[in-house]
Short mmCIF file of C-alpha atoms and ligand atoms in Angstrom, two decimals:
data_model
loop_
_atom_site.label_atom_id
_atom_site.label_comp_id
_atom_site.label_asym_id
_atom_site.label_seq_id
_atom_site.Cartn_x
_atom_site.Cartn_y
_atom_site.Cartn_z
CA UNK A 1 33.78 4.08 53.24
CA UNK A 2 33.90 0.77 55.06
CA UNK A 3 32.68 -2.43 53.50
CA UNK A 4 29.47 -2.30 55.52
CA UNK A 5 28.72 1.29 54.36
CA UNK A 6 28.96 0.39 50.67
CA UNK A 7 25.66 0.31 48.79
CA UNK A 8 24.34 -3.23 48.36
CA UNK A 9 25.10 -5.04 45.11
CA UNK A 10 22.27 -5.28 42.56
CA UNK A 11 19.97 -8.19 43.30
CA UNK A 12 19.48 -9.01 39.60
CA UNK A 13 23.09 -9.02 38.39
CA UNK A 14 25.22 -8.31 41.46
CA UNK A 15 26.91 -11.72 41.72
CA UNK A 16 30.36 -10.47 40.74
CA UNK A 17 30.02 -7.12 42.48
CA UNK A 18 31.23 -6.39 46.00
CA UNK A 19 29.29 -3.14 46.17
CA UNK A 20 26.43 -1.41 44.43
CA UNK A 21 26.63 1.65 42.19
CA UNK A 22 27.24 5.20 43.30
CA UNK A 23 24.02 7.17 43.71
CA UNK A 24 24.92 9.33 40.73
CA UNK A 25 25.64 6.20 38.70
CA UNK A 26 22.15 4.96 39.56
CA UNK A 27 20.71 8.26 38.41
CA UNK A 28 22.47 8.29 35.05
CA UNK A 29 22.06 4.55 34.47
CA UNK A 30 18.42 4.03 35.32
CA UNK A 31 15.83 4.17 32.57
CA UNK A 32 12.81 3.17 34.64
CA UNK A 33 11.70 6.81 34.82
CA UNK A 34 10.78 6.63 31.14
CA UNK A 35 10.89 3.02 29.93
CA UNK A 36 8.01 2.10 32.24
CA UNK A 37 5.96 3.11 29.21
CA UNK A 38 7.01 -0.24 27.74
CA UNK A 39 5.40 -2.29 30.50
CA UNK A 40 2.62 -3.81 28.38
CA UNK A 41 5.05 -4.77 25.61
CA UNK A 42 7.50 -6.19 28.13
CA UNK A 43 4.82 -8.35 29.71
CA UNK A 44 3.51 -9.52 26.33
CA UNK A 45 7.06 -10.44 25.28
CA UNK A 46 7.76 -12.34 28.51
CA UNK A 47 4.47 -14.22 28.34
CA UNK A 48 5.20 -15.32 24.77
CA UNK A 49 8.74 -16.28 25.78
CA UNK A 50 7.54 -18.35 28.76
CA UNK A 51 4.98 -20.22 26.65
CA UNK A 52 7.71 -21.03 24.12
CA UNK A 53 10.13 -22.17 26.86
CA UNK A 54 7.50 -24.67 28.01
CA UNK A 55 6.55 -25.81 24.50
CA UNK A 56 10.21 -26.59 23.78
CA UNK A 57 10.66 -28.38 27.12
CA UNK A 58 13.16 -25.82 28.43
CA UNK A 59 11.01 -25.09 31.48
CA UNK A 60 8.07 -27.05 32.88
CA UNK A 61 4.48 -26.33 31.99
CA UNK A 62 3.70 -25.49 35.60
CA UNK A 63 6.54 -22.94 35.78
CA UNK A 64 5.39 -21.39 32.51
CA UNK A 65 1.86 -21.21 33.78
CA UNK A 66 2.97 -19.57 37.02
CA UNK A 67 5.04 -17.06 35.05
CA UNK A 68 2.26 -16.26 32.62
CA UNK A 69 -0.31 -15.77 35.38
CA UNK A 70 2.11 -13.88 37.59
CA UNK A 71 2.81 -11.49 34.72
CA UNK A 72 -0.90 -10.77 34.44
CA UNK A 73 -0.91 -9.90 38.13
CA UNK A 74 2.01 -7.53 37.53
CA UNK A 75 0.10 -6.03 34.60
CA UNK A 76 -2.93 -5.29 36.72
CA UNK A 77 -0.77 -3.89 39.50
CA UNK A 78 0.85 -1.48 37.08
CA UNK A 79 -2.43 -0.52 35.43
CA UNK A 80 -4.16 0.11 38.73
CA UNK A 81 -1.27 2.23 40.00
CA UNK A 82 -0.30 -0.31 42.68
CA UNK A 83 3.18 -1.05 41.39
CA UNK A 84 6.27 0.50 42.92
CA UNK A 85 8.86 1.26 40.25
CA UNK A 86 12.34 0.96 41.77
CA UNK A 87 15.23 3.01 40.42
CA UNK A 88 17.74 0.55 41.90
CA UNK A 89 16.27 -2.02 39.50
CA UNK A 90 17.32 0.17 36.56
CA UNK A 91 14.69 -0.50 33.95
CA UNK A 92 11.25 -1.89 33.22
CA UNK A 93 12.64 -5.36 32.44
CA UNK A 94 14.28 -5.86 35.83
CA UNK A 95 11.41 -4.21 37.68
CA UNK A 96 8.86 -6.57 36.21
CA UNK A 97 11.03 -9.67 36.58
CA UNK A 98 11.81 -8.83 40.20
CA UNK A 99 8.15 -8.29 41.07
CA UNK A 100 7.19 -11.46 39.18
CA UNK A 101 9.63 -13.45 41.33
CA UNK A 102 8.18 -11.91 44.48
CA UNK A 103 4.75 -13.07 43.37
CA UNK A 104 5.44 -16.55 41.97
CA UNK A 105 8.73 -17.50 43.63
CA UNK A 106 11.36 -19.61 41.90
CA UNK A 107 9.44 -19.98 38.63
CA UNK A 108 9.99 -16.25 38.13
CA UNK A 109 13.74 -16.78 38.14
CA UNK A 110 13.39 -19.02 35.08
CA UNK A 111 11.72 -16.51 32.77
CA UNK A 112 15.05 -15.06 31.65
CA UNK A 113 16.30 -18.43 30.34
CA UNK A 114 17.56 -18.17 26.76
CA UNK A 115 17.19 -14.43 26.44
CA UNK A 116 18.88 -11.20 27.49
CA UNK A 117 17.76 -7.69 28.22
CA UNK A 118 19.32 -6.85 24.87
CA UNK A 119 16.80 -8.79 22.81
CA UNK A 120 14.12 -8.04 25.39
CA UNK A 121 14.40 -4.28 24.99
CA UNK A 122 14.68 -4.68 21.23
CA UNK A 123 11.39 -6.57 21.06
CA UNK A 124 9.60 -4.30 23.55
CA UNK A 125 10.60 -1.17 21.69
CA UNK A 126 9.70 -2.61 18.29
CA UNK A 127 6.26 -3.53 19.57
CA UNK A 128 5.82 -0.01 20.90
CA UNK A 129 6.97 1.72 17.72
CA UNK A 130 4.84 -0.66 15.65
CA UNK A 131 1.75 0.50 17.59
CA UNK A 132 2.74 4.10 16.94
CA UNK A 133 2.92 3.42 13.21
CA UNK A 134 -0.65 2.15 13.40
CA UNK A 135 -1.69 5.20 15.40
CA UNK A 136 -0.03 7.50 12.86
CA UNK A 137 -1.84 5.78 9.98
CA UNK A 138 -5.16 6.16 11.82
CA UNK A 139 -4.48 9.80 12.68
CA UNK A 140 -3.46 10.59 9.12
CA UNK A 141 -6.55 8.87 7.73
CA UNK A 142 -8.78 11.06 9.91
CA UNK A 143 -6.93 14.18 8.83
CA UNK A 144 -7.16 13.22 5.16
CA UNK A 145 -10.92 12.81 5.54
CA UNK A 146 -11.10 16.31 7.04
CA UNK A 147 -9.22 17.76 4.05
CA UNK A 148 -11.40 15.74 1.65
CA UNK A 149 -14.56 17.18 3.23
CA UNK A 150 -13.16 20.69 2.70
CA UNK A 151 -12.23 19.81 -0.87
CA UNK A 152 -15.67 18.45 -1.60
CA UNK A 153 -17.45 21.53 -0.22
CA UNK A 154 -15.34 23.87 -2.33
CA UNK A 155 -14.39 21.79 -5.36
CA UNK A 156 -15.19 24.73 -7.67
CA UNK A 157 -14.51 27.73 -5.43
CA UNK A 158 -11.84 29.88 -6.99
CA UNK A 159 -8.91 31.29 -5.07
CA UNK A 160 -5.50 32.61 -6.01
CA UNK A 161 -2.76 30.05 -6.47
CA UNK A 162 0.63 31.33 -5.40
CA UNK A 163 4.26 30.93 -6.28
CA UNK A 164 6.77 32.95 -4.23
CA UNK A 165 3.64 33.91 -2.24
CA UNK A 166 2.80 36.15 -5.20
CA UNK A 167 -0.49 35.59 -7.00
CA UNK A 168 0.24 33.23 -9.87
CA UNK A 169 -2.85 31.62 -11.41
CA UNK A 170 -6.36 31.02 -10.17
CA UNK A 171 -6.91 27.59 -8.63
CA UNK A 172 -9.79 25.94 -6.85
CA UNK A 173 -10.10 25.62 -3.08
CA UNK A 174 -10.71 21.91 -3.54
CA UNK A 175 -7.48 21.58 -5.46
CA UNK A 176 -5.50 23.31 -2.72
CA UNK A 177 -7.02 21.03 -0.08
CA UNK A 178 -6.21 17.99 -2.19
CA UNK A 179 -2.55 19.00 -2.36
CA UNK A 180 -2.40 18.21 1.36
CA UNK A 181 -4.30 14.97 0.89
CA UNK A 182 -1.53 13.89 -1.48
CA UNK A 183 1.22 14.83 0.99
CA UNK A 184 -0.54 13.13 3.89
CA UNK A 185 -1.22 10.09 1.74
CA UNK A 186 2.51 9.68 1.17
CA UNK A 187 3.10 10.16 4.91
CA UNK A 188 0.58 7.45 5.59
CA UNK A 189 2.27 5.07 3.21
CA UNK A 190 5.65 5.83 4.82
CA UNK A 191 4.36 4.72 8.23
CA UNK A 192 2.70 1.64 6.76
CA UNK A 193 5.88 0.81 4.90
CA UNK A 194 8.10 1.28 7.96
CA UNK A 195 5.76 -0.94 9.93
CA UNK A 196 6.03 -3.70 7.35
CA UNK A 197 9.82 -3.56 7.44
CA UNK A 198 10.10 -3.50 11.25
CA UNK A 199 7.73 -6.39 11.70
CA UNK A 200 10.40 -9.01 12.44
CA UNK A 201 10.94 -10.34 15.94
CA UNK A 202 14.36 -9.91 17.59
CA UNK A 203 13.41 -11.99 20.64
CA UNK A 204 15.72 -15.00 20.97
CA UNK A 205 18.80 -13.20 19.67
CA UNK A 206 19.68 -13.25 23.38
CA UNK A 207 22.67 -11.11 24.39
CA UNK A 208 24.07 -10.99 20.85
CA UNK A 209 25.00 -14.46 19.59
CA UNK A 210 21.78 -16.44 19.91
CA UNK A 211 21.43 -19.15 22.53
CA UNK A 212 22.31 -22.80 23.10
CA UNK A 213 18.82 -23.50 24.40
CA UNK A 214 16.55 -25.17 21.82
CA UNK A 215 14.23 -22.17 21.58
CA UNK A 216 11.58 -21.72 18.89
CA UNK A 217 11.86 -18.19 17.59
CA UNK A 218 9.13 -18.72 15.02
CA UNK A 219 6.72 -19.45 17.83
CA UNK A 220 7.43 -16.26 19.77
CA UNK A 221 7.46 -14.22 16.56
CA UNK A 222 4.00 -15.49 15.64
CA UNK A 223 2.64 -15.04 19.17
CA UNK A 224 3.65 -11.37 19.12
CA UNK A 225 2.18 -10.70 15.67
CA UNK A 226 5.48 -10.49 13.82
CA UNK A 227 5.83 -11.81 10.28
CA UNK A 228 8.98 -13.78 11.11
CA UNK A 229 11.99 -13.75 13.45
CA UNK A 230 14.95 -11.53 12.56
CA UNK A 231 17.67 -13.47 10.75
CA UNK A 232 20.87 -12.20 12.39
CA UNK A 233 21.28 -12.06 16.15
CA UNK A 234 23.95 -9.34 16.09
CA UNK A 235 21.77 -7.06 13.96
CA UNK A 236 18.74 -7.88 16.11
CA UNK A 237 20.13 -6.41 19.31
CA UNK A 238 22.10 -3.56 17.80
CA UNK A 239 20.01 -1.72 15.26
CA UNK A 240 17.38 0.89 15.89
CA UNK A 241 16.70 1.71 12.26
CA UNK A 242 13.02 0.96 12.82
CA UNK A 243 12.93 3.86 15.29
CA UNK A 244 14.90 6.06 12.91
CA UNK A 245 12.40 5.29 10.16
CA UNK A 246 9.51 6.15 12.43
CA UNK A 247 11.19 9.42 13.39
CA UNK A 248 12.05 10.26 9.79
CA UNK A 249 8.50 9.63 8.65
CA UNK A 250 7.28 11.72 11.60
CA UNK A 251 9.61 14.58 10.71
CA UNK A 252 8.41 14.62 7.09
CA UNK A 253 4.79 14.48 8.23
CA UNK A 254 5.34 17.28 10.76
CA UNK A 255 6.91 19.33 7.96
CA UNK A 256 3.70 18.97 5.96
CA UNK A 257 1.61 19.96 8.96
CA UNK A 258 3.87 22.93 9.53
CA UNK A 259 3.33 24.18 5.98
CA UNK A 260 -0.44 24.09 6.21
CA UNK A 261 -0.24 25.64 9.67
CA UNK A 262 1.69 28.55 8.14
CA UNK A 263 -0.94 28.94 5.42
CA UNK A 264 -3.64 29.08 8.09
CA UNK A 265 -1.72 31.73 9.99
CA UNK A 266 -1.47 33.82 6.84
CA UNK A 267 -4.99 33.12 5.60
CA UNK A 268 -6.63 34.05 8.90
CA UNK A 269 -5.08 37.53 9.01
CA UNK A 270 -7.19 40.64 8.43
CA UNK A 271 -5.11 41.21 5.29
CA UNK A 272 -6.07 37.88 3.71
CA UNK A 273 -9.32 36.73 5.34
CA UNK A 274 -9.33 33.51 3.33
CA UNK A 275 -10.48 31.41 6.28
CA UNK A 276 -12.20 31.85 9.61
CA UNK A 277 -10.77 29.59 12.28
CA UNK A 278 -13.24 28.42 14.86
CA UNK A 279 -13.16 29.64 18.44
CA UNK A 280 -12.20 26.12 19.43
CA UNK A 281 -8.73 26.48 17.91
CA UNK A 282 -7.90 30.10 18.63
CA UNK A 283 -7.21 32.20 21.69
CA UNK A 284 -7.81 35.77 22.74
CA UNK A 285 -5.40 38.44 23.91
CA UNK A 286 -5.33 39.54 27.52
CA UNK A 287 -4.93 43.17 26.47
CA UNK A 288 -6.28 43.55 22.92
CA UNK A 289 -10.00 42.70 22.96
CA UNK A 290 -10.29 42.40 19.17
CA UNK A 291 -7.67 39.67 18.84
CA UNK A 292 -8.30 36.10 17.81
CA UNK A 293 -4.95 34.41 17.60
CA UNK A 294 -4.32 31.23 15.60
CA UNK A 295 -2.35 29.60 18.44
CA UNK A 296 -3.04 26.01 17.43
CA UNK A 297 -1.79 26.74 13.92
CA UNK A 298 1.29 28.47 15.28
CA UNK A 299 2.09 25.54 17.56
CA UNK A 300 1.63 23.12 14.68
CA UNK A 301 3.99 25.26 12.65
CA UNK A 302 6.54 24.85 15.45
CA UNK A 303 6.20 21.19 16.45
CA UNK A 304 8.44 20.04 13.64
CA UNK A 305 11.34 21.56 15.58
CA UNK A 306 10.81 19.11 18.37
CA UNK A 307 10.25 16.09 16.15
CA UNK A 308 13.22 16.84 13.94
CA UNK A 309 15.27 17.42 17.09
CA UNK A 310 14.42 13.92 18.29
CA UNK A 311 15.28 12.53 14.87
CA UNK A 312 18.67 14.22 14.79
CA UNK A 313 19.30 13.14 18.38
CA UNK A 314 18.78 9.44 17.66
CA UNK A 315 20.78 9.52 14.43
CA UNK A 316 23.59 11.09 16.43
CA UNK A 317 23.37 8.41 19.11
CA UNK A 318 23.41 5.57 16.58
CA UNK A 319 26.08 6.75 14.22
CA UNK A 320 29.48 5.24 14.85
CA UNK A 321 28.29 2.67 17.40
CA UNK A 322 30.21 -0.57 17.03
CA UNK A 323 28.17 -3.77 16.98
CA UNK A 324 26.38 -4.87 19.00
CA UNK A 325 24.42 -3.44 21.94
CA UNK A 326 25.86 -0.45 23.76
CA UNK A 327 24.21 1.42 26.58
CA UNK A 328 24.15 4.49 24.36
CA UNK A 329 21.07 2.92 22.83
CA UNK A 330 19.09 3.48 26.01
CA UNK A 331 18.97 7.09 24.80
CA UNK A 332 16.60 6.01 22.00
CA UNK A 333 13.40 5.89 24.00
CA UNK A 334 12.77 9.38 25.34
CA UNK A 335 13.28 10.87 21.90
CA UNK A 336 10.88 8.47 20.24
CA UNK A 337 8.30 8.78 23.03
CA UNK A 338 8.32 12.55 22.80
CA UNK A 339 8.22 12.61 19.01
CA UNK A 340 5.36 10.10 18.89
CA UNK A 341 3.33 11.99 21.50
CA UNK A 342 3.95 15.24 19.66
CA UNK A 343 2.98 13.77 16.31
CA UNK A 344 -0.27 12.19 17.54
CA UNK A 345 -1.31 15.40 19.29
CA UNK A 346 -0.45 17.40 16.18
CA UNK A 347 -2.49 15.16 13.91
CA UNK A 348 -5.48 15.39 16.24
CA UNK A 349 -5.22 19.18 16.53
CA UNK A 350 -4.86 19.65 12.78
CA UNK A 351 -7.83 17.38 12.15
CA UNK A 352 -9.97 19.47 14.49
CA UNK A 353 -8.80 22.74 13.03
CA UNK A 354 -9.34 21.67 9.41
CA UNK A 355 -12.79 20.28 10.17
CA UNK A 356 -13.87 23.47 11.93
CA UNK A 357 -12.40 26.13 9.64
CA UNK A 358 -14.64 28.06 7.25
CA UNK A 359 -13.30 29.10 3.87
CA UNK A 360 -14.47 32.59 2.91
CA UNK A 361 -15.74 31.86 -0.57
CA UNK A 362 -16.34 35.48 -1.66
CA UNK A 363 -13.03 36.77 -0.39
CA UNK A 364 -11.27 33.91 -2.13
CA UNK A 365 -13.01 34.75 -5.38
CA UNK A 366 -12.15 38.45 -5.23
CA UNK A 367 -8.55 37.61 -4.43
CA UNK A 368 -8.46 35.06 -7.24
CA UNK A 369 -8.97 37.80 -9.82
CA UNK A 370 -6.33 40.09 -8.35
CA UNK A 371 -2.71 40.35 -9.36
CA UNK A 372 -3.35 39.72 -13.09
CA UNK A 373 -3.86 36.07 -12.24
CA UNK A 374 -5.24 35.23 -15.70
CA UNK A 375 -2.24 36.60 -17.57
CA UNK A 376 -1.16 33.05 -18.48
CA UNK A 377 -4.66 32.38 -19.86
CA UNK A 378 -4.29 35.46 -22.05
CA UNK A 379 -0.90 34.30 -23.33
CA UNK A 380 -2.28 30.81 -23.99
CA UNK A 381 -5.22 32.34 -25.90
CA UNK A 382 -2.83 34.33 -28.11
CA UNK A 383 -1.13 31.04 -28.95
CA UNK A 384 -4.36 29.16 -29.58
CA UNK A 385 -6.47 31.84 -31.30
CA UNK A 386 -3.84 33.86 -33.15
CA UNK A 387 -1.26 31.12 -33.69
CA UNK A 388 1.52 33.16 -32.08
CA UNK A 389 4.61 31.41 -30.68
CA UNK A 390 4.36 31.21 -26.87
CA UNK A 391 7.42 33.37 -26.24
CA UNK A 392 5.90 36.18 -28.33
CA UNK A 393 2.50 35.74 -26.63
CA UNK A 394 4.27 35.99 -23.25
CA UNK A 395 5.82 39.30 -24.30
CA UNK A 396 2.57 40.80 -25.58
CA UNK A 397 0.78 39.77 -22.39
CA UNK A 398 3.53 41.33 -20.33
CA UNK A 399 2.97 44.62 -22.13
CA UNK A 400 -0.76 44.44 -21.42
CA UNK A 401 -0.13 43.70 -17.74
CA UNK A 402 2.16 46.72 -17.57
CA UNK A 403 -0.54 48.83 -19.26
CA UNK A 404 -3.22 47.63 -16.81
CA UNK A 405 -0.89 48.26 -13.91
CA UNK A 406 -0.18 51.80 -15.05
CA UNK A 407 -3.92 52.41 -15.36
CA UNK A 408 -4.57 50.87 -11.97
CA UNK A 409 -7.01 48.32 -13.42
CA UNK A 410 -7.13 44.58 -14.07
CA UNK A 411 -6.67 42.78 -17.39
CA UNK A 412 -10.41 42.32 -18.14
CA UNK A 413 -10.88 46.09 -17.60
CA UNK A 414 -8.73 46.99 -20.61
CA UNK A 415 -10.71 48.09 -23.68
CA UNK A 416 -10.44 46.17 -26.93
CA UNK A 417 -8.60 49.12 -28.46
CA UNK A 418 -6.05 48.95 -25.66
CA UNK A 419 -5.71 45.23 -26.19
CA UNK A 420 -5.17 45.75 -29.89
CA UNK A 421 -2.42 48.26 -29.19
CA UNK A 422 -0.38 45.24 -28.11
CA UNK A 423 -1.44 43.09 -31.09
CA UNK A 424 -3.86 44.20 -33.82
CA UNK A 425 -5.47 40.75 -34.25
CA UNK A 426 -6.80 40.51 -30.70
CA UNK A 427 -10.61 40.35 -30.77
CA UNK A 428 -13.59 40.32 -28.42
CA UNK A 429 -13.24 36.58 -27.71
CA UNK A 430 -10.21 37.30 -25.54
CA UNK A 431 -12.45 38.45 -22.67
CA UNK A 432 -13.85 34.95 -22.29
CA UNK A 433 -10.51 33.62 -21.01
CA UNK A 434 -9.86 36.46 -18.60
CA UNK A 435 -12.43 35.38 -16.03
CA UNK A 436 -11.13 33.24 -13.19
CA UNK A 437 -13.95 30.69 -13.43
CA UNK A 438 -13.12 30.05 -17.08
CA UNK A 439 -9.47 29.90 -16.22
CA UNK A 440 -9.82 27.12 -13.67
CA UNK A 441 -12.37 25.24 -15.76
CA UNK A 442 -9.91 25.15 -18.65
CA UNK A 443 -7.16 23.42 -16.62
CA UNK A 444 -8.37 19.95 -17.43
CA UNK A 445 -4.97 18.27 -17.64
CA UNK A 446 -4.69 15.25 -15.33
CA UNK A 447 -4.06 16.52 -11.81
CA UNK A 448 -5.00 20.05 -12.87
CA UNK A 449 -7.16 22.48 -10.93
CA UNK A 450 -10.40 22.16 -12.97
CA UNK A 451 -13.37 21.29 -10.73
CA UNK A 452 -13.96 18.09 -12.74
CA UNK A 453 -10.41 16.98 -12.06
CA UNK A 454 -10.77 17.86 -8.38
CA UNK A 455 -13.96 15.83 -8.09
CA UNK A 456 -12.31 12.86 -9.79
CA UNK A 457 -9.40 12.98 -7.33
CA UNK A 458 -11.75 13.25 -4.35
CA UNK A 459 -13.56 10.13 -5.55
CA UNK A 460 -10.27 8.29 -6.03
CA UNK A 461 -9.09 9.14 -2.50
CA UNK A 462 -12.40 8.25 -0.91
CA UNK A 463 -12.23 4.82 -2.52
CA UNK A 464 -8.59 4.41 -1.49
CA UNK A 465 -9.32 5.27 2.15
CA UNK A 466 -12.54 3.26 2.41
N1 LIG B 501 17.54 -0.31 29.80
C1 LIG B 501 18.26 -0.86 28.70
C2 LIG B 501 17.98 -0.09 27.44
O1 LIG B 501 17.03 0.59 27.38
C3 LIG B 501 17.89 -2.30 28.49
C4 LIG B 501 18.96 -3.13 27.93
C5 LIG B 501 20.06 -3.24 28.89
N2 LIG B 501 21.03 -4.18 28.50
C6 LIG B 501 22.21 -4.28 29.10
N3 LIG B 501 23.04 -5.17 28.70
N4 LIG B 501 22.54 -3.44 30.07
O2 LIG B 501 18.73 -0.15 26.50
#
């Protein structure tokens, strides 16, 4: 290749280069294909930076004004689809700066004074992830309200509670719904907490060491809604722990969604029939006319794979990186974008599905009484009424369960004589604890399944979310 055939050197940083990059280098190096999603954050950051440069006398007021107005023109070009993103300009930062300079001339060349793309991308990405934390909190709040509405409607409906997916003890529908409210409430606090921690502004760390220009980092931090500037320039440009926190919180949240999704898949089968999912969240089969498939639930069960994949990917990118910025870190964005999109869609879909599902009260009640679900109540009664040690009561109850099983009946169907064959002091009163309604009503311990407890927790959550 002769000198004249070499690709032209980059217009933004090509001073020391005799030629431009190989086409394949451009392809692997450029991030504009995805980081254009940061355009609004990039423009907000540059506008704050320009205002600060003027306030500190580093550039003139008229240059700052030209920059700030020119950036608004760029913003409207991008938002109206009239902006040409150029791969040869690598990323969103150089694309916007280049276009700004085309629009406002020399003033545009001054916007990069006292900063670097390293602190620029750090601030842009933080702003973006911060917005996603807010979106996650809002999405979770809506979903919690959907679960609370279900809990309120069925605060005293009985259903089987499971361990090992075997019937364990009767619980209330409201209580089961509230279990998810608790999980989602912790998810919500994780996003809020991560947001608080990430809310420090890295802008002004410059390439890595800070800058000799008399910048005012407190001013830019305040203008961008941060609590304060970050306190170490090396850390500012080199950590992505805020993104890792967002991904980790997303992965935990998606795990919770996946668990309820699995319950919906099971509960909507012909074998269970605990819930009817609405037509809005199910699909039909192209060959089997009777089918109503819980596709949304199945997809929500699966989405965690993608979100956890993104989480693992970014941890893997970040581990072992020496300080400070390395280009490896450009691999942060696609993972976070995809995980955030997936999470927001998942929260919206789950909210719709939970709002529209119909619990089958009668089926739940019948199932609640199956599988000797009140055996623990019987054992507890033997302790309370007959003063037996619990271990002995457990054994006697076990014998009665075995007897009922051999007869093909349930515990309340045993005669008093049969009961007394296990312990002679058992009397008629025992039947009062074998009903599932009595069972759940008796579980009055704090956080227990009794309808009164459920209603108290619903009220607490409603006040907390108001
Ligand atoms: N596109 C880059 C990224 O996403 C921006 C920072 C580039 N900095 C640099 N020194 N090349 O990480």
